Amino acid sequence: MARLPPLAPDVTPGVAPVVAAAPALRDIAWVFLSIGMQSFGGGMTAWIRRDVVQRRGWMSEQTFVGGLALAQITPGANGVNLAVFVGTTLRGRLGALAALSGMLLVPVIAVLALGAAFTHVRDVPGVESAMAGLGAAAIGMNVANGLRMTRRGIRKPWAAVLMLAIVAAVGIAGVSLLLALAVAIPLALWLAGRAEGVGS
Amino acid sequence: MTLILWRLAGLFLMLSLLAVGSGNAVIPEMQRTVVRDFHWMTDRDFLDLFAISRAAPGPGSLIVALVGQKAGGLLGAAVATVSMFGPSCLLIHFAASLWHRYRDSAWRERAERALAPVAIGLIFASALALVHGTEHGFAAYALTAAATLVLALTEWHPLWVMAAGAGAGWLLGL
């Protein structure tokens, strides 16, 4: 087990201060290995934020949320993309490899093992109910993570309005993601630029 | 056998770059291709694999490892996984490198402030979509709300909350 620098204690709310030195490759691999093992029911981006921003201070909230946006915009699973973003930002190509392989190692083995055992597990009573409960809790983890990010990510009225518009369009009205992004990103850049111009 | 591996590689290399938003975006296309075009499995089989990929930790798009395993054994699983994650990971790696190079520039700062509400809005939107997709009843809504409150307001370890959710789901017969 790799030895890691001390954590921000779990009892302190808020966010660890950002550390200056880039973490060692084995620390990156270990942290993403533990994320990969724990992220049942989805919510990988929430797990990554918890470890990388909140507990270890490997990057600022602002850098993280920017990376989250890139991970969402580019094709591929958001959690996997975000792992590659974090690894790349911290330690370049090798950091990306450490984060990616660390995060996928256990889930790949687990999914293949579960696949082999599935015909026996499928009909055990209660398994489906437990999975549904876990899924409901995992959705809550995503929402909680979103709420935490609003503290630093949403500071101006235009940002709050834009965020709510995206929730309504994509989450409620079912507007396609590509269309929503094509409208929202230019609009957001314009609004951010305008706010800057007014401020200076 | 070699033909199966080539087909796995071709299918998932293509789907990798089509999965905009999340891996879920290409599930219907994947199902159509592996069931109707290649006859590797039935629809029922595919739904089973989908359920397994949700039960395991990690990204749901690991369903490709199961599809690969079903079609071509362990080698098939390896080919499918590398093909599905390779192109999208390379793309985000190059994007992140470029992004990092401009870490001190004013435009990146502005882009980050612009993208934050988009990114956070999409997190809430996907939670809403999941709630619709899983036919949340009252009990499931209550579970989601309780987990949200606990994880937003306390620093409890999320695994305990997930375990409590699974236990509650089992007790309530969700």
PDB file of N, CA, C and O in Angstrom, chain A residues 10 36 38-40 44 50 54 62 65 72 75-78 88-89 107 111-112 118 122 126 129-131 133 136 140 142-144 146 148 159 166 177 188 196, chain B residues 17 19 21 48 52 55 57-59 61-62 66 88 93 97 110 112-114 117-119 122-124 144 148 151-152 154-155 157-158 165-166 169-170 173-174:
ATOM      1  N   ASP A  10     -11.610  13.965   8.114  1.00  0.00           N
ATOM      2  CA  ASP A  10     -12.960  13.823   7.573  1.00  0.00           C
ATOM      3  C   ASP A  10     -13.971  14.707   8.295  1.00  0.00           C
ATOM      4  O   ASP A  10     -15.029  14.985   7.768  1.00  0.00           O
ATOM      5  N   GLY A  36     -11.865   3.700  -7.682  1.00  0.00           N
ATOM      6  CA  GLY A  36     -12.445   2.660  -8.534  1.00  0.00           C
ATOM      7  C   GLY A  36     -13.114   1.563  -7.723  1.00  0.00           C
ATOM      8  O   GLY A  36     -14.140   1.018  -8.121  1.00  0.00           O
ATOM      9  N   GLN A  38     -14.532   1.916  -4.798  1.00  0.00           N
ATOM     10  CA  GLN A  38     -15.637   2.369  -3.939  1.00  0.00           C
ATOM     11  C   GLN A  38     -16.837   2.900  -4.700  1.00  0.00           C
ATOM     12  O   GLN A  38     -17.917   3.027  -4.138  1.00  0.00           O
ATOM     13  N   SER A  39     -16.644   3.232  -5.986  1.00  0.00           N
ATOM     14  CA  SER A  39     -17.688   3.981  -6.677  1.00  0.00           C
ATOM     15  C   SER A  39     -18.795   3.062  -7.170  1.00  0.00           C
ATOM     16  O   SER A  39     -18.981   2.884  -8.362  1.00  0.00           O
ATOM     17  N   PHE A  40     -19.528   2.484  -6.228  1.00  0.00           N
ATOM     18  CA  PHE A  40     -20.688   1.672  -6.577  1.00  0.00           C
ATOM     19  C   PHE A  40     -21.840   2.581  -6.974  1.00  0.00           C
ATOM     20  O   PHE A  40     -22.010   3.655  -6.409  1.00  0.00           O
ATOM     21  N   MET A  44     -19.004   8.638  -9.985  1.00  0.00           N
ATOM     22  CA  MET A  44     -17.540   8.646  -9.977  1.00  0.00           C
ATOM     23  C   MET A  44     -16.973  10.055  -9.865  1.00  0.00           C
ATOM     24  O   MET A  44     -15.975  10.272  -9.188  1.00  0.00           O
ATOM     25  N   ARG A  50     -14.158  14.443  -4.157  1.00  0.00           N
ATOM     26  CA  ARG A  50     -13.978  14.275  -2.719  1.00  0.00           C
ATOM     27  C   ARG A  50     -12.504  14.042  -2.387  1.00  0.00           C
ATOM     28  O   ARG A  50     -11.963  14.647  -1.462  1.00  0.00           O
ATOM     29  N   GLN A  54     -11.281  17.946  -2.155  1.00  0.00           N
ATOM     30  CA  GLN A  54     -11.725  18.185  -0.783  1.00  0.00           C
ATOM     31  C   GLN A  54     -10.727  17.677   0.242  1.00  0.00           C
ATOM     32  O   GLN A  54     -10.451  18.337   1.235  1.00  0.00           O
ATOM     33  N   GLN A  62     -11.695  25.477  -8.755  1.00  0.00           N
ATOM     34  CA  GLN A  62     -11.893  26.090 -10.068  1.00  0.00           C
ATOM     35  C   GLN A  62     -11.288  25.231 -11.179  1.00  0.00           C
ATOM     36  O   GLN A  62     -11.925  24.990 -12.207  1.00  0.00           O
ATOM     37  N   VAL A  65     -13.522  22.060 -11.556  1.00  0.00           N
ATOM     38  CA  VAL A  65     -14.808  22.239 -12.238  1.00  0.00           C
ATOM     39  C   VAL A  65     -14.583  22.483 -13.731  1.00  0.00           C
ATOM     40  O   VAL A  65     -15.348  21.996 -14.569  1.00  0.00           O
ATOM     41  N   GLN A  72     -17.179  16.384 -19.476  1.00  0.00           N
ATOM     42  CA  GLN A  72     -18.568  16.212 -19.916  1.00  0.00           C
ATOM     43  C   GLN A  72     -18.722  16.489 -21.407  1.00  0.00           C
ATOM     44  O   GLN A  72     -19.503  15.841 -22.093  1.00  0.00           O
ATOM     45  N   PRO A  75     -16.347  13.173 -25.705  1.00  0.00           N
ATOM     46  CA  PRO A  75     -17.016  11.870 -25.643  1.00  0.00           C
ATOM     47  C   PRO A  75     -16.375  10.960 -24.598  1.00  0.00           C
ATOM     48  O   PRO A  75     -15.218  11.141 -24.235  1.00  0.00           O
ATOM     49  N   GLY A  76     -17.148  10.003 -24.120  1.00  0.00           N
ATOM     50  CA  GLY A  76     -16.634   9.031 -23.158  1.00  0.00           C
ATOM     51  C   GLY A  76     -17.275   9.189 -21.797  1.00  0.00           C
ATOM     52  O   GLY A  76     -17.920  10.194 -21.527  1.00  0.00           O
ATOM     53  N   ALA A  77     -17.084   8.175 -20.940  1.00  0.00           N
ATOM     54  CA  ALA A  77     -17.653   8.214 -19.594  1.00  0.00           C
ATOM     55  C   ALA A  77     -17.046   9.385 -18.817  1.00  0.00           C
ATOM     56  O   ALA A  77     -15.832   9.568 -18.818  1.00  0.00           O
ATOM     57  N   ASN A  78     -17.904  10.183 -18.158  1.00  0.00           N
ATOM     58  CA  ASN A  78     -17.418  11.386 -17.482  1.00  0.00           C
ATOM     59  C   ASN A  78     -16.374  11.083 -16.409  1.00  0.00           C
ATOM     60  O   ASN A  78     -15.375  11.795 -16.302  1.00  0.00           O
ATOM     61  N   THR A  88      -3.466  13.975 -16.077  1.00  0.00           N
ATOM     62  CA  THR A  88      -2.719  14.798 -17.035  1.00  0.00           C
ATOM     63  C   THR A  88      -2.296  16.119 -16.397  1.00  0.00           C
ATOM     64  O   THR A  88      -1.146  16.560 -16.545  1.00  0.00           O
ATOM     65  N   THR A  89      -3.218  16.746 -15.682  1.00  0.00           N
ATOM     66  CA  THR A  89      -2.930  18.043 -15.082  1.00  0.00           C
ATOM     67  C   THR A  89      -1.856  17.924 -14.001  1.00  0.00           C
ATOM     68  O   THR A  89      -0.980  18.781 -13.889  1.00  0.00           O
ATOM     69  N   PRO A 107     -12.564  -2.325 -11.105  1.00  0.00           N
ATOM     70  CA  PRO A 107     -13.874  -2.478 -11.754  1.00  0.00           C
ATOM     71  C   PRO A 107     -13.881  -3.475 -12.919  1.00  0.00           C
ATOM     72  O   PRO A 107     -14.855  -4.220 -13.080  1.00  0.00           O
ATOM     73  N   VAL A 111     -16.341  -6.561 -12.749  1.00  0.00           N
ATOM     74  CA  VAL A 111     -17.461  -6.724 -13.671  1.00  0.00           C
ATOM     75  C   VAL A 111     -17.385  -8.085 -14.367  1.00  0.00           C
ATOM     76  O   VAL A 111     -18.406  -8.759 -14.565  1.00  0.00           O
ATOM     77  N   LEU A 112     -16.170  -8.541 -14.696  1.00  0.00           N
ATOM     78  CA  LEU A 112     -16.039  -9.849 -15.345  1.00  0.00           C
ATOM     79  C   LEU A 112     -16.377 -10.975 -14.361  1.00  0.00           C
ATOM     80  O   LEU A 112     -17.029 -11.957 -14.725  1.00  0.00           O
ATOM     81  N   PHE A 118     -23.199 -14.243 -12.447  1.00  0.00           N
ATOM     82  CA  PHE A 118     -24.506 -13.587 -12.480  1.00  0.00           C
ATOM     83  C   PHE A 118     -25.680 -14.547 -12.501  1.00  0.00           C
ATOM     84  O   PHE A 118     -26.685 -14.328 -11.829  1.00  0.00           O
ATOM     85  N   ARG A 122     -28.635 -13.680  -9.924  1.00  0.00           N
ATOM     86  CA  ARG A 122     -29.783 -12.955 -10.461  1.00  0.00           C
ATOM     87  C   ARG A 122     -31.068 -13.228  -9.686  1.00  0.00           C
ATOM     88  O   ARG A 122     -31.862 -12.345  -9.447  1.00  0.00           O
ATOM     89  N   GLY A 126     -34.243 -10.036  -3.184  1.00  0.00           N
ATOM     90  CA  GLY A 126     -33.734  -8.870  -2.480  1.00  0.00           C
ATOM     91  C   GLY A 126     -32.573  -8.178  -3.150  1.00  0.00           C
ATOM     92  O   GLY A 126     -32.311  -7.014  -2.880  1.00  0.00           O
ATOM     93  N   SER A 129     -33.762  -5.183  -5.106  1.00  0.00           N
ATOM     94  CA  SER A 129     -34.197  -4.098  -4.220  1.00  0.00           C
ATOM     95  C   SER A 129     -32.997  -3.368  -3.625  1.00  0.00           C
ATOM     96  O   SER A 129     -32.972  -2.133  -3.554  1.00  0.00           O
ATOM     97  N   ALA A 130     -32.004  -4.129  -3.186  1.00  0.00           N
ATOM     98  CA  ALA A 130     -30.805  -3.507  -2.611  1.00  0.00           C
ATOM     99  C   ALA A 130     -30.100  -2.651  -3.647  1.00  0.00           C
ATOM    100  O   ALA A 130     -29.640  -1.542  -3.349  1.00  0.00           O
ATOM    101  N   MET A 131     -30.033  -3.159  -4.896  1.00  0.00           N
ATOM    102  CA  MET A 131     -29.382  -2.385  -5.961  1.00  0.00           C
ATOM    103  C   MET A 131     -30.140  -1.090  -6.232  1.00  0.00           C
ATOM    104  O   MET A 131     -29.542  -0.043  -6.467  1.00  0.00           O
ATOM    105  N   GLY A 133     -31.946   0.579  -4.063  1.00  0.00           N
ATOM    106  CA  GLY A 133     -31.679   1.491  -2.953  1.00  0.00           C
ATOM    107  C   GLY A 133     -30.313   2.135  -3.073  1.00  0.00           C
ATOM    108  O   GLY A 133     -30.136   3.336  -2.850  1.00  0.00           O
ATOM    109  N   ALA A 136     -30.429   4.790  -5.716  1.00  0.00           N
ATOM    110  CA  ALA A 136     -31.086   6.008  -5.246  1.00  0.00           C
ATOM    111  C   ALA A 136     -30.125   6.838  -4.388  1.00  0.00           C
ATOM    112  O   ALA A 136     -30.068   8.068  -4.500  1.00  0.00           O
ATOM    113  N   GLY A 140     -28.182  10.677  -4.929  1.00  0.00           N
ATOM    114  CA  GLY A 140     -28.044  11.688  -3.892  1.00  0.00           C
ATOM    115  C   GLY A 140     -26.611  12.165  -3.744  1.00  0.00           C
ATOM    116  O   GLY A 140     -26.355  13.346  -3.511  1.00  0.00           O
ATOM    117  N   ASN A 142     -24.429  12.406  -6.130  1.00  0.00           N
ATOM    118  CA  ASN A 142     -24.181  13.349  -7.229  1.00  0.00           C
ATOM    119  C   ASN A 142     -24.787  14.714  -6.943  1.00  0.00           C
ATOM    120  O   ASN A 142     -24.163  15.746  -7.195  1.00  0.00           O
ATOM    121  N   VAL A 143     -26.011  14.716  -6.415  1.00  0.00           N
ATOM    122  CA  VAL A 143     -26.669  15.990  -6.133  1.00  0.00           C
ATOM    123  C   VAL A 143     -25.898  16.744  -5.048  1.00  0.00           C
ATOM    124  O   VAL A 143     -25.646  17.954  -5.168  1.00  0.00           O
ATOM    125  N   ALA A 144     -25.494  16.025  -3.990  1.00  0.00           N
ATOM    126  CA  ALA A 144     -24.742  16.664  -2.910  1.00  0.00           C
ATOM    127  C   ALA A 144     -23.441  17.267  -3.441  1.00  0.00           C
ATOM    128  O   ALA A 144     -23.047  18.380  -3.071  1.00  0.00           O
ATOM    129  N   GLY A 146     -22.896  18.294  -6.494  1.00  0.00           N
ATOM    130  CA  GLY A 146     -23.252  19.491  -7.256  1.00  0.00           C
ATOM    131  C   GLY A 146     -23.486  20.675  -6.330  1.00  0.00           C
ATOM    132  O   GLY A 146     -23.019  21.784  -6.588  1.00  0.00           O
ATOM    133  N   ARG A 148     -22.235  21.173  -3.370  1.00  0.00           N
ATOM    134  CA  ARG A 148     -20.958  21.640  -2.826  1.00  0.00           C
ATOM    135  C   ARG A 148     -20.213  22.509  -3.841  1.00  0.00           C
ATOM    136  O   ARG A 148     -19.569  23.493  -3.482  1.00  0.00           O
ATOM    137  N   ALA A 159     -24.635  33.309 -13.533  1.00  0.00           N
ATOM    138  CA  ALA A 159     -24.199  31.911 -13.456  1.00  0.00           C
ATOM    139  C   ALA A 159     -25.317  31.040 -12.877  1.00  0.00           C
ATOM    140  O   ALA A 159     -25.558  29.919 -13.342  1.00  0.00           O
ATOM    141  N   ILE A 166     -29.931  25.196 -17.665  1.00  0.00           N
ATOM    142  CA  ILE A 166     -29.428  23.909 -18.156  1.00  0.00           C
ATOM    143  C   ILE A 166     -30.142  22.756 -17.472  1.00  0.00           C
ATOM    144  O   ILE A 166     -30.515  21.755 -18.110  1.00  0.00           O
ATOM    145  N   LEU A 177     -28.238  16.871 -25.410  1.00  0.00           N
ATOM    146  CA  LEU A 177     -27.046  17.461 -24.804  1.00  0.00           C
ATOM    147  C   LEU A 177     -26.269  18.308 -25.802  1.00  0.00           C
ATOM    148  O   LEU A 177     -25.794  19.401 -25.478  1.00  0.00           O
ATOM    149  N   ALA A 188     -22.365  31.287 -22.264  1.00  0.00           N
ATOM    150  CA  ALA A 188     -21.637  31.376 -20.995  1.00  0.00           C
ATOM    151  C   ALA A 188     -20.352  32.179 -21.162  1.00  0.00           C
ATOM    152  O   ALA A 188     -20.016  33.023 -20.321  1.00  0.00           O
ATOM    153  N   GLU A 196     -16.821  40.504 -16.752  1.00  0.00           N
ATOM    154  CA  GLU A 196     -15.457  40.975 -16.530  1.00  0.00           C
ATOM    155  C   GLU A 196     -15.329  42.438 -16.965  1.00  0.00           C
ATOM    156  O   GLU A 196     -14.754  43.263 -16.273  1.00  0.00           O
TER     157      GLU A 196
ATOM    158  N   LEU B  17     -16.064   7.416 -29.638  1.00  0.00           N
ATOM    159  CA  LEU B  17     -16.095   8.844 -29.957  1.00  0.00           C
ATOM    160  C   LEU B  17     -17.517   9.362 -30.158  1.00  0.00           C
ATOM    161  O   LEU B  17     -17.730  10.558 -30.307  1.00  0.00           O
ATOM    162  N   ALA B  19     -19.857   8.620 -27.856  1.00  0.00           N
ATOM    163  CA  ALA B  19     -20.482   8.632 -26.528  1.00  0.00           C
ATOM    164  C   ALA B  19     -20.369  10.007 -25.887  1.00  0.00           C
ATOM    165  O   ALA B  19     -19.749  10.175 -24.848  1.00  0.00           O
ATOM    166  N   GLY B  21     -21.369  13.103 -23.707  1.00  0.00           N
ATOM    167  CA  GLY B  21     -22.190  13.278 -22.520  1.00  0.00           C
ATOM    168  C   GLY B  21     -21.900  12.200 -21.499  1.00  0.00           C
ATOM    169  O   GLY B  21     -21.480  12.474 -20.399  1.00  0.00           O
ATOM    170  N   ASP B  48     -29.247  -8.282 -19.169  1.00  0.00           N
ATOM    171  CA  ASP B  48     -28.518  -8.863 -18.033  1.00  0.00           C
ATOM    172  C   ASP B  48     -27.134  -8.213 -17.893  1.00  0.00           C
ATOM    173  O   ASP B  48     -26.719  -7.840 -16.799  1.00  0.00           O
ATOM    174  N   ILE B  52     -25.525  -6.112 -14.769  1.00  0.00           N
ATOM    175  CA  ILE B  52     -24.252  -6.457 -14.112  1.00  0.00           C
ATOM    176  C   ILE B  52     -23.328  -5.249 -14.083  1.00  0.00           C
ATOM    177  O   ILE B  52     -22.696  -4.945 -13.065  1.00  0.00           O
ATOM    178  N   ALA B  55     -24.182  -3.057 -11.332  1.00  0.00           N
ATOM    179  CA  ALA B  55     -23.940  -3.592  -9.987  1.00  0.00           C
ATOM    180  C   ALA B  55     -22.470  -3.497  -9.591  1.00  0.00           C
ATOM    181  O   ALA B  55     -22.142  -3.440  -8.415  1.00  0.00           O
ATOM    182  N   PRO B  57     -18.628  -1.798  -9.248  1.00  0.00           N
ATOM    183  CA  PRO B  57     -18.115  -0.432  -9.105  1.00  0.00           C
ATOM    184  C   PRO B  57     -17.545   0.053 -10.428  1.00  0.00           C
ATOM    185  O   PRO B  57     -17.352  -0.744 -11.349  1.00  0.00           O
ATOM    186  N   GLY B  58     -17.310   1.348 -10.530  1.00  0.00           N
ATOM    187  CA  GLY B  58     -16.689   1.882 -11.740  1.00  0.00           C
ATOM    188  C   GLY B  58     -17.712   2.345 -12.745  1.00  0.00           C
ATOM    189  O   GLY B  58     -18.904   2.345 -12.475  1.00  0.00           O
ATOM    190  N   PRO B  59     -17.236   2.779 -13.918  1.00  0.00           N
ATOM    191  CA  PRO B  59     -18.140   3.358 -14.906  1.00  0.00           C
ATOM    192  C   PRO B  59     -19.058   2.316 -15.522  1.00  0.00           C
ATOM    193  O   PRO B  59     -18.667   1.174 -15.746  1.00  0.00           O
ATOM    194  N   SER B  61     -19.975   2.174 -18.452  1.00  0.00           N
ATOM    195  CA  SER B  61     -19.572   1.786 -19.809  1.00  0.00           C
ATOM    196  C   SER B  61     -18.680   0.544 -19.807  1.00  0.00           C
ATOM    197  O   SER B  61     -18.323   0.046 -20.869  1.00  0.00           O
ATOM    198  N   LEU B  62     -18.346   0.028 -18.614  1.00  0.00           N
ATOM    199  CA  LEU B  62     -17.629  -1.254 -18.583  1.00  0.00           C
ATOM    200  C   LEU B  62     -18.495  -2.405 -19.076  1.00  0.00           C
ATOM    201  O   LEU B  62     -18.023  -3.541 -19.180  1.00  0.00           O
ATOM    202  N   LEU B  66     -18.060  -6.863 -20.751  1.00  0.00           N
ATOM    203  CA  LEU B  66     -18.953  -8.020 -20.708  1.00  0.00           C
ATOM    204  C   LEU B  66     -19.383  -8.435 -22.111  1.00  0.00           C
ATOM    205  O   LEU B  66     -19.456  -9.624 -22.420  1.00  0.00           O
ATOM    206  N   SER B  88     -11.432   7.963 -26.598  1.00  0.00           N
ATOM    207  CA  SER B  88     -11.962   9.058 -25.781  1.00  0.00           C
ATOM    208  C   SER B  88     -10.926   9.509 -24.753  1.00  0.00           C
ATOM    209  O   SER B  88     -10.818  10.706 -24.462  1.00  0.00           O
ATOM    210  N   HIS B  93      -7.046  13.499 -22.919  1.00  0.00           N
ATOM    211  CA  HIS B  93      -5.652  13.733 -22.522  1.00  0.00           C
ATOM    212  C   HIS B  93      -5.063  14.919 -23.289  1.00  0.00           C
ATOM    213  O   HIS B  93      -4.429  15.801 -22.693  1.00  0.00           O
ATOM    214  N   SER B  97      -3.959  18.498 -21.743  1.00  0.00           N
ATOM    215  CA  SER B  97      -2.594  19.017 -21.910  1.00  0.00           C
ATOM    216  C   SER B  97      -2.628  20.452 -22.418  1.00  0.00           C
ATOM    217  O   SER B  97      -1.921  21.330 -21.911  1.00  0.00           O
ATOM    218  N   ARG B 110     -11.269  32.894 -17.629  1.00  0.00           N
ATOM    219  CA  ARG B 110     -12.624  33.284 -18.009  1.00  0.00           C
ATOM    220  C   ARG B 110     -13.426  32.051 -18.443  1.00  0.00           C
ATOM    221  O   ARG B 110     -14.600  31.905 -18.095  1.00  0.00           O
ATOM    222  N   GLU B 112     -13.078  29.045 -17.452  1.00  0.00           N
ATOM    223  CA  GLU B 112     -13.444  28.256 -16.270  1.00  0.00           C
ATOM    224  C   GLU B 112     -14.661  28.851 -15.575  1.00  0.00           C
ATOM    225  O   GLU B 112     -15.560  28.126 -15.146  1.00  0.00           O
ATOM    226  N   ARG B 113     -14.666  30.187 -15.467  1.00  0.00           N
ATOM    227  CA  ARG B 113     -15.820  30.806 -14.817  1.00  0.00           C
ATOM    228  C   ARG B 113     -17.077  30.630 -15.657  1.00  0.00           C
ATOM    229  O   ARG B 113     -18.178  30.494 -15.127  1.00  0.00           O
ATOM    230  N   ALA B 114     -16.901  30.608 -16.993  1.00  0.00           N
ATOM    231  CA  ALA B 114     -18.058  30.426 -17.871  1.00  0.00           C
ATOM    232  C   ALA B 114     -18.571  28.990 -17.818  1.00  0.00           C
ATOM    233  O   ALA B 114     -19.777  28.750 -17.827  1.00  0.00           O
ATOM    234  N   PRO B 117     -20.960  26.982 -14.358  1.00  0.00           N
ATOM    235  CA  PRO B 117     -22.408  26.751 -14.268  1.00  0.00           C
ATOM    236  C   PRO B 117     -22.905  25.679 -15.234  1.00  0.00           C
ATOM    237  O   PRO B 117     -23.867  24.959 -14.917  1.00  0.00           O
ATOM    238  N   VAL B 118     -22.257  25.549 -16.394  1.00  0.00           N
ATOM    239  CA  VAL B 118     -22.646  24.504 -17.352  1.00  0.00           C
ATOM    240  C   VAL B 118     -22.374  23.129 -16.742  1.00  0.00           C
ATOM    241  O   VAL B 118     -23.241  22.240 -16.746  1.00  0.00           O
ATOM    242  N   ALA B 119     -21.164  22.963 -16.199  1.00  0.00           N
ATOM    243  CA  ALA B 119     -20.776  21.662 -15.639  1.00  0.00           C
ATOM    244  C   ALA B 119     -21.675  21.288 -14.463  1.00  0.00           C
ATOM    245  O   ALA B 119     -22.154  20.154 -14.367  1.00  0.00           O
ATOM    246  N   LEU B 122     -25.208  20.412 -15.516  1.00  0.00           N
ATOM    247  CA  LEU B 122     -25.307  19.070 -16.116  1.00  0.00           C
ATOM    248  C   LEU B 122     -25.309  17.981 -15.043  1.00  0.00           C
ATOM    249  O   LEU B 122     -25.935  16.931 -15.227  1.00  0.00           O
ATOM    250  N   ILE B 123     -24.616  18.220 -13.923  1.00  0.00           N
ATOM    251  CA  ILE B 123     -24.637  17.246 -12.821  1.00  0.00           C
ATOM    252  C   ILE B 123     -26.071  17.094 -12.291  1.00  0.00           C
ATOM    253  O   ILE B 123     -26.591  15.980 -12.144  1.00  0.00           O
ATOM    254  N   PHE B 124     -26.727  18.234 -12.043  1.00  0.00           N
ATOM    255  CA  PHE B 124     -28.115  18.168 -11.550  1.00  0.00           C
ATOM    256  C   PHE B 124     -29.036  17.576 -12.612  1.00  0.00           C
ATOM    257  O   PHE B 124     -29.943  16.798 -12.300  1.00  0.00           O
ATOM    258  N   THR B 144     -33.063   9.193  -1.978  1.00  0.00           N
ATOM    259  CA  THR B 144     -32.186  10.124  -2.687  1.00  0.00           C
ATOM    260  C   THR B 144     -32.053  11.429  -1.907  1.00  0.00           C
ATOM    261  O   THR B 144     -30.948  11.967  -1.746  1.00  0.00           O
ATOM    262  N   THR B 148     -28.679  12.912  -0.228  1.00  0.00           N
ATOM    263  CA  THR B 148     -28.224  14.248  -0.620  1.00  0.00           C
ATOM    264  C   THR B 148     -27.920  15.098   0.607  1.00  0.00           C
ATOM    265  O   THR B 148     -26.843  15.705   0.713  1.00  0.00           O
ATOM    266  N   LEU B 151     -24.852  13.807   2.640  1.00  0.00           N
ATOM    267  CA  LEU B 151     -23.553  13.960   1.977  1.00  0.00           C
ATOM    268  C   LEU B 151     -23.218  15.422   1.710  1.00  0.00           C
ATOM    269  O   LEU B 151     -22.050  15.768   1.553  1.00  0.00           O
ATOM    270  N   ALA B 152     -24.236  16.285   1.664  1.00  0.00           N
ATOM    271  CA  ALA B 152     -23.951  17.711   1.455  1.00  0.00           C
ATOM    272  C   ALA B 152     -23.587  18.389   2.768  1.00  0.00           C
ATOM    273  O   ALA B 152     -22.791  19.326   2.784  1.00  0.00           O
ATOM    274  N   THR B 154     -22.692  16.744   5.934  1.00  0.00           N
ATOM    275  CA  THR B 154     -21.753  16.101   6.857  1.00  0.00           C
ATOM    276  C   THR B 154     -20.540  15.632   6.074  1.00  0.00           C
ATOM    277  O   THR B 154     -20.507  15.706   4.840  1.00  0.00           O
ATOM    278  N   GLU B 155     -19.522  15.170   6.793  1.00  0.00           N
ATOM    279  CA  GLU B 155     -18.346  14.595   6.132  1.00  0.00           C
ATOM    280  C   GLU B 155     -18.322  13.087   6.349  1.00  0.00           C
ATOM    281  O   GLU B 155     -17.254  12.479   6.362  1.00  0.00           O
ATOM    282  N   HIS B 157     -18.425   9.189   5.592  1.00  0.00           N
ATOM    283  CA  HIS B 157     -17.878   8.486   4.431  1.00  0.00           C
ATOM    284  C   HIS B 157     -19.024   8.028   3.526  1.00  0.00           C
ATOM    285  O   HIS B 157     -19.973   7.399   4.006  1.00  0.00           O
ATOM    286  N   PRO B 158     -18.948   8.325   2.221  1.00  0.00           N
ATOM    287  CA  PRO B 158     -20.068   7.971   1.321  1.00  0.00           C
ATOM    288  C   PRO B 158     -20.387   6.483   1.282  1.00  0.00           C
ATOM    289  O   PRO B 158     -21.532   6.113   1.030  1.00  0.00           O
ATOM    290  N   GLY B 165     -28.246   2.941   1.940  1.00  0.00           N
ATOM    291  CA  GLY B 165     -29.204   2.984   0.841  1.00  0.00           C
ATOM    292  C   GLY B 165     -29.566   1.582   0.376  1.00  0.00           C
ATOM    293  O   GLY B 165     -30.737   1.262   0.160  1.00  0.00           O
ATOM    294  N   ALA B 166     -28.545   0.722   0.225  1.00  0.00           N
ATOM    295  CA  ALA B 166     -28.799  -0.653  -0.214  1.00  0.00           C
ATOM    296  C   ALA B 166     -29.640  -1.386   0.816  1.00  0.00           C
ATOM    297  O   ALA B 166     -30.588  -2.098   0.474  1.00  0.00           O
ATOM    298  N   GLY B 169     -33.172  -0.081   0.678  1.00  0.00           N
ATOM    299  CA  GLY B 169     -33.840  -0.585  -0.518  1.00  0.00           C
ATOM    300  C   GLY B 169     -34.297  -2.029  -0.337  1.00  0.00           C
ATOM    301  O   GLY B 169     -35.403  -2.411  -0.734  1.00  0.00           O
ATOM    302  N   TRP B 170     -33.445  -2.808   0.327  1.00  0.00           N
ATOM    303  CA  TRP B 170     -33.771  -4.211   0.565  1.00  0.00           C
ATOM    304  C   TRP B 170     -34.947  -4.337   1.525  1.00  0.00           C
ATOM    305  O   TRP B 170     -35.894  -5.085   1.293  1.00  0.00           O
ATOM    306  N   GLY B 173     -38.129  -3.169  -0.049  1.00  0.00           N
ATOM    307  CA  GLY B 173     -38.524  -3.904  -1.244  1.00  0.00           C
ATOM    308  C   GLY B 173     -38.699  -3.006  -2.454  1.00  0.00           C
ATOM    309  O   GLY B 173     -39.681  -3.102  -3.177  1.00  0.00           O
ATOM    310  N   LEU B 174     -37.741  -2.122  -2.692  1.00  0.00           N
ATOM    311  CA  LEU B 174     -37.821  -1.171  -3.814  1.00  0.00           C
ATOM    312  C   LEU B 174     -37.894  -1.914  -5.137  1.00  0.00           C
ATOM    313  O   LEU B 174     -37.218  -2.900  -5.335  1.00  0.00           O
TER     314      LEU B 174
END
